JSON list of C-alpha atoms in Angstrom, two decimals:
[
{"chain": "A", "resi": 1, "resn": "MET", "atom": "CA", "xyz": [-0.03, 0.07, 0.04]},
{"chain": "A", "resi": 2, "resn": "ARG", "atom": "CA", "xyz": [2.88, 2.43, 0.91]},
{"chain": "A", "resi": 3, "resn": "GLU", "atom": "CA", "xyz": [4.33, 2.06, -2.63]},
{"chain": "A", "resi": 4, "resn": "GLN", "atom": "CA", "xyz": [1.06, 2.77, -4.36]},
{"chain": "A", "resi": 5, "resn": "TYR", "atom": "CA", "xyz": [0.60, 6.13, -2.49]},
{"chain": "A", "resi": 6, "resn": "ASN", "atom": "CA", "xyz": [4.00, 7.18, -1.65]},
{"chain": "A", "resi": 7, "resn": "SER", "atom": "CA", "xyz": [6.72, 5.74, -4.03]},
{"chain": "A", "resi": 8, "resn": "ALA", "atom": "CA", "xyz": [10.17, 6.69, -2.96]},
{"chain": "A", "resi": 9, "resn": "PRO", "atom": "CA", "xyz": [11.57, 9.45, -5.38]},
{"chain": "A", "resi": 10, "resn": "ALA", "atom": "CA", "xyz": [15.13, 9.48, -6.15]},
{"chain": "A", "resi": 11, "resn": "VAL", "atom": "CA", "xyz": [15.37, 13.05, -4.76]},
{"chain": "A", "resi": 12, "resn": "ARG", "atom": "CA", "xyz": [13.28, 14.57, -2.04]},
{"chain": "A", "resi": 13, "resn": "PRO", "atom": "CA", "xyz": [10.25, 16.29, -3.68]},
{"chain": "A", "resi": 14, "resn": "SER", "atom": "CA", "xyz": [10.12, 20.07, -3.65]},
{"chain": "A", "resi": 15, "resn": "LEU", "atom": "CA", "xyz": [8.07, 21.90, -1.01]},
{"chain": "A", "resi": 16, "resn": "GLU", "atom": "CA", "xyz": [5.47, 22.70, -3.66]},
{"chain": "A", "resi": 17, "resn": "GLU", "atom": "CA", "xyz": [5.11, 18.96, -4.55]},
{"chain": "A", "resi": 18, "resn": "ARG", "atom": "CA", "xyz": [4.94, 17.92, -0.90]},
{"chain": "A", "resi": 19, "resn": "LEU", "atom": "CA", "xyz": [2.18, 20.56, -0.09]},
{"chain": "A", "resi": 20, "resn": "ASP", "atom": "CA", "xyz": [0.29, 19.44, -3.17]},
{"chain": "A", "resi": 21, "resn": "ARG", "atom": "CA", "xyz": [0.34, 15.78, -1.95]},
{"chain": "A", "resi": 22, "resn": "LEU", "atom": "CA", "xyz": [-0.83, 16.86, 1.40]},
{"chain": "A", "resi": 23, "resn": "LYS", "atom": "CA", "xyz": [-3.72, 18.79, -0.09]},
{"chain": "A", "resi": 24, "resn": "LYS", "atom": "CA", "xyz": [-4.69, 15.46, -2.01]},
{"chain": "A", "resi": 25, "resn": "GLY", "atom": "CA", "xyz": [-4.73, 13.51, 1.27]},
{"chain": "A", "resi": 26, "resn": "LEU", "atom": "CA", "xyz": [-1.40, 11.73, 0.65]},
{"chain": "A", "resi": 27, "resn": "VAL", "atom": "CA", "xyz": [1.62, 11.76, 2.84]},
{"chain": "A", "resi": 28, "resn": "SER", "atom": "CA", "xyz": [4.49, 14.07, 2.01]},
{"chain": "A", "resi": 29, "resn": "ASP", "atom": "CA", "xyz": [7.20, 11.76, 3.32]},
{"chain": "A", "resi": 30, "resn": "SER", "atom": "CA", "xyz": [7.34, 7.94, 3.51]},
{"chain": "A", "resi": 31, "resn": "MET", "atom": "CA", "xyz": [8.62, 8.18, 7.14]},
{"chain": "A", "resi": 32, "resn": "VAL", "atom": "CA", "xyz": [5.29, 9.58, 8.19]},
{"chain": "A", "resi": 33, "resn": "LEU", "atom": "CA", "xyz": [3.41, 6.75, 6.69]},
{"chain": "A", "resi": 34, "resn": "ASP", "atom": "CA", "xyz": [5.74, 4.15, 8.15]},
{"chain": "A", "resi": 35, "resn": "ALA", "atom": "CA", "xyz": [5.47, 5.67, 11.73]},
{"chain": "A", "resi": 36, "resn": "ARG", "atom": "CA", "xyz": [1.59, 5.71, 11.38]},
{"chain": "A", "resi": 37, "resn": "LEU", "atom": "CA", "xyz": [1.43, 2.18, 10.18]},
{"chain": "A", "resi": 38, "resn": "GLU", "atom": "CA", "xyz": [3.81, 1.07, 13.01]},
{"chain": "A", "resi": 39, "resn": "HIS", "atom": "CA", "xyz": [1.69, 2.93, 15.60]},
{"chain": "A", "resi": 40, "resn": "MET", "atom": "CA", "xyz": [-1.48, 1.38, 14.29]},
{"chain": "A", "resi": 41, "resn": "SER", "atom": "CA", "xyz": [0.09, -2.07, 14.19]},
{"chain": "A", "resi": 42, "resn": "SER", "atom": "CA", "xyz": [1.00, -1.93, 17.92]},
{"chain": "A", "resi": 43, "resn": "PHE", "atom": "CA", "xyz": [-2.46, -0.76, 18.99]},
{"chain": "A", "resi": 44, "resn": "PRO", "atom": "CA", "xyz": [-4.21, -3.21, 21.40]},
{"chain": "A", "resi": 45, "resn": "LEU", "atom": "CA", "xyz": [-7.33, -4.68, 20.00]},
{"chain": "A", "resi": 46, "resn": "ALA", "atom": "CA", "xyz": [-9.26, -4.17, 23.09]},
{"chain": "A", "resi": 47, "resn": "ASP", "atom": "CA", "xyz": [-8.61, -0.37, 22.90]},
{"chain": "A", "resi": 48, "resn": "TRP", "atom": "CA", "xyz": [-9.04, -0.42, 19.12]},
{"chain": "A", "resi": 49, "resn": "PHE", "atom": "CA", "xyz": [-12.64, -1.74, 19.35]},
{"chain": "A", "resi": 50, "resn": "GLY", "atom": "CA", "xyz": [-13.23, 0.39, 22.62]},
{"chain": "A", "resi": 51, "resn": "GLU", "atom": "CA", "xyz": [-16.97, 0.33, 23.55]},
{"chain": "A", "resi": 52, "resn": "HIS", "atom": "CA", "xyz": [-17.82, -1.96, 20.72]},
{"chain": "A", "resi": 53, "resn": "ARG", "atom": "CA", "xyz": [-16.67, -5.29, 22.34]},
{"chain": "A", "resi": 54, "resn": "GLU", "atom": "CA", "xyz": [-19.37, -7.19, 20.20]},
{"chain": "A", "resi": 55, "resn": "ARG", "atom": "CA", "xyz": [-17.37, -6.52, 17.14]},
{"chain": "A", "resi": 56, "resn": "LEU", "atom": "CA", "xyz": [-14.17, -7.93, 18.76]},
{"chain": "A", "resi": 57, "resn": "GLU", "atom": "CA", "xyz": [-16.26, -11.06, 19.91]},
{"chain": "A", "resi": 58, "resn": "GLN", "atom": "CA", "xyz": [-17.59, -11.41, 16.40]},
{"chain": "A", "resi": 59, "resn": "LEU", "atom": "CA", "xyz": [-14.16, -11.28, 14.84]},
{"chain": "A", "resi": 60, "resn": "SER", "atom": "CA", "xyz": [-12.83, -13.78, 17.50]},
{"chain": "A", "resi": 61, "resn": "ARG", "atom": "CA", "xyz": [-15.70, -16.27, 16.70]},
{"chain": "A", "resi": 62, "resn": "ALA", "atom": "CA", "xyz": [-15.05, -15.99, 13.02]},
{"chain": "A", "resi": 63, "resn": "PHE", "atom": "CA", "xyz": [-11.16, -16.28, 13.52]},
{"chain": "A", "resi": 64, "resn": "PRO", "atom": "CA", "xyz": [-10.28, -18.29, 16.78]},
{"chain": "A", "resi": 65, "resn": "GLY", "atom": "CA", "xyz": [-6.78, -17.32, 16.36]},
{"chain": "A", "resi": 66, "resn": "ILE", "atom": "CA", "xyz": [-7.60, -13.68, 17.17]},
{"chain": "A", "resi": 67, "resn": "THR", "atom": "CA", "xyz": [-8.13, -12.80, 20.88]},
{"chain": "A", "resi": 68, "resn": "GLY", "atom": "CA", "xyz": [-8.71, -9.63, 22.75]},
{"chain": "A", "resi": 69, "resn": "ASP", "atom": "CA", "xyz": [-5.18, -9.42, 24.14]},
{"chain": "A", "resi": 70, "resn": "MET", "atom": "CA", "xyz": [-3.63, -9.14, 20.71]},
{"chain": "A", "resi": 71, "resn": "THR", "atom": "CA", "xyz": [-2.72, -6.05, 18.81]},
{"chain": "A", "resi": 72, "resn": "PHE", "atom": "CA", "xyz": [-3.97, -4.73, 15.61]},
{"chain": "A", "resi": 73, "resn": "GLY", "atom": "CA", "xyz": [-0.94, -6.01, 13.72]},
{"chain": "A", "resi": 74, "resn": "GLN", "atom": "CA", "xyz": [-1.23, -9.52, 15.21]},
{"chain": "A", "resi": 75, "resn": "ALA", "atom": "CA", "xyz": [-4.82, -9.72, 14.23]},
{"chain": "A", "resi": 76, "resn": "ALA", "atom": "CA", "xyz": [-3.98, -8.52, 10.70]},
{"chain": "A", "resi": 77, "resn": "ASP", "atom": "CA", "xyz": [-1.36, -11.23, 10.42]},
{"chain": "A", "resi": 78, "resn": "VAL", "atom": "CA", "xyz": [-3.97, -13.83, 11.31]},
{"chain": "A", "resi": 79, "resn": "LEU", "atom": "CA", "xyz": [-6.30, -12.33, 8.62]},
{"chain": "A", "resi": 80, "resn": "TRP", "atom": "CA", "xyz": [-3.51, -12.17, 6.07]},
{"chain": "A", "resi": 81, "resn": "GLU", "atom": "CA", "xyz": [-3.41, -16.00, 5.98]},
{"chain": "A", "resi": 82, "resn": "HIS", "atom": "CA", "xyz": [-7.13, -15.79, 4.72]},
{"chain": "A", "resi": 83, "resn": "ARG", "atom": "CA", "xyz": [-6.61, -12.89, 2.42]},
{"chain": "A", "resi": 84, "resn": "ASP", "atom": "CA", "xyz": [-7.76, -14.58, -0.74]},
{"chain": "A", "resi": 85, "resn": "THR", "atom": "CA", "xyz": [-11.05, -15.78, 0.70]},
{"chain": "A", "resi": 86, "resn": "ARG", "atom": "CA", "xyz": [-14.41, -14.09, 1.25]},
{"chain": "A", "resi": 87, "resn": "ARG", "atom": "CA", "xyz": [-14.27, -14.90, 4.97]},
{"chain": "A", "resi": 88, "resn": "GLY", "atom": "CA", "xyz": [-10.88, -13.17, 5.17]},
{"chain": "A", "resi": 89, "resn": "ALA", "atom": "CA", "xyz": [-12.16, -10.07, 3.44]},
{"chain": "A", "resi": 90, "resn": "GLU", "atom": "CA", "xyz": [-15.17, -10.03, 5.92]},
{"chain": "A", "resi": 91, "resn": "GLY", "atom": "CA", "xyz": [-12.70, -10.42, 8.76]},
{"chain": "A", "resi": 92, "resn": "MET", "atom": "CA", "xyz": [-10.67, -7.39, 7.57]},
{"chain": "A", "resi": 93, "resn": "TRP", "atom": "CA", "xyz": [-13.86, -5.25, 7.28]},
{"chain": "A", "resi": 94, "resn": "LEU", "atom": "CA", "xyz": [-14.66, -6.26, 10.90]},
{"chain": "A", "resi": 95, "resn": "LEU", "atom": "CA", "xyz": [-11.07, -5.30, 11.91]},
{"chain": "A", "resi": 96, "resn": "LEU", "atom": "CA", "xyz": [-11.30, -1.87, 10.12]},
{"chain": "A", "resi": 97, "resn": "ALA", "atom": "CA", "xyz": [-14.83, -1.08, 11.41]},
{"chain": "A", "resi": 98, "resn": "PRO", "atom": "CA", "xyz": [-13.71, 1.50, 13.98]},
{"chain": "A", "resi": 99, "resn": "LEU", "atom": "CA", "xyz": [-11.63, 3.25, 11.46]},
{"chain": "A", "resi": 100, "resn": "LEU", "atom": "CA", "xyz": [-14.42, 3.31, 8.91]},
{"chain": "A", "resi": 101, "resn": "ASP", "atom": "CA", "xyz": [-16.87, 4.53, 11.70]},
{"chain": "A", "resi": 102, "resn": "ALA", "atom": "CA", "xyz": [-14.51, 7.63, 12.33]},
{"chain": "A", "resi": 103, "resn": "ASP", "atom": "CA", "xyz": [-14.46, 8.39, 8.66]},
{"chain": "A", "resi": 104, "resn": "ARG", "atom": "CA", "xyz": [-18.19, 8.20, 8.41]},
{"chain": "A", "resi": 105, "resn": "TYR", "atom": "CA", "xyz": [-18.42, 11.27, 10.64]},
{"chain": "A", "resi": 106, "resn": "MET", "atom": "CA", "xyz": [-15.83, 13.28, 8.66]},
{"chain": "A", "resi": 107, "resn": "VAL", "atom": "CA", "xyz": [-16.38, 15.25, 5.44]},
{"chain": "A", "resi": 108, "resn": "LYS", "atom": "CA", "xyz": [-13.41, 15.73, 3.35]},
{"chain": "A", "resi": 109, "resn": "HIS", "atom": "CA", "xyz": [-12.89, 18.94, 1.39]},
{"chain": "A", "resi": 110, "resn": "ASN", "atom": "CA", "xyz": [-11.07, 19.39, -1.86]},
{"chain": "A", "resi": 111, "resn": "ASP", "atom": "CA", "xyz": [-8.27, 21.34, -0.11]},
{"chain": "A", "resi": 112, "resn": "GLY", "atom": "CA", "xyz": [-7.34, 18.36, 2.06]},
{"chain": "A", "resi": 113, "resn": "GLY", "atom": "CA", "xyz": [-8.92, 19.87, 5.20]},
{"chain": "A", "resi": 114, "resn": "ALA", "atom": "CA", "xyz": [-11.74, 18.25, 7.10]},
{"chain": "A", "resi": 115, "resn": "PHE", "atom": "CA", "xyz": [-14.29, 19.09, 9.72]},
{"chain": "A", "resi": 116, "resn": "TYR", "atom": "CA", "xyz": [-16.28, 16.97, 12.04]},
{"chain": "A", "resi": 117, "resn": "TRP", "atom": "CA", "xyz": [-19.99, 16.88, 12.31]},
{"chain": "A", "resi": 118, "resn": "GLY", "atom": "CA", "xyz": [-21.17, 19.05, 15.07]},
{"chain": "A", "resi": 119, "resn": "ALA", "atom": "CA", "xyz": [-18.05, 21.18, 15.01]},
{"chain": "A", "resi": 120, "resn": "ARG", "atom": "CA", "xyz": [-19.79, 24.25, 13.56]}
]
């Protein structure tokens, strides 16, 4: 995924290019994306699902290898083994549900900015 959105250029892009990428919702530097993915990978599943424990239980029932004391990255590793199956895709949607919920409440503007419902 990182290569698709943030291919490593031979020379660091100009400030104008980096700002343009930020306005499009892309990262300006691959180190930023790497740090975000590392942080997300180490996030505890119990905290990731928060108040929605039923989603974690549903995911654990569908994939017994996934438990509440794992991290997001460990759960993703279990799902990776099933990546080519419909069941694996459904598991990935369950794992990503909290992230998708957050995105539902956000409206993205063309300039790359965003506001949250109720913020006005």
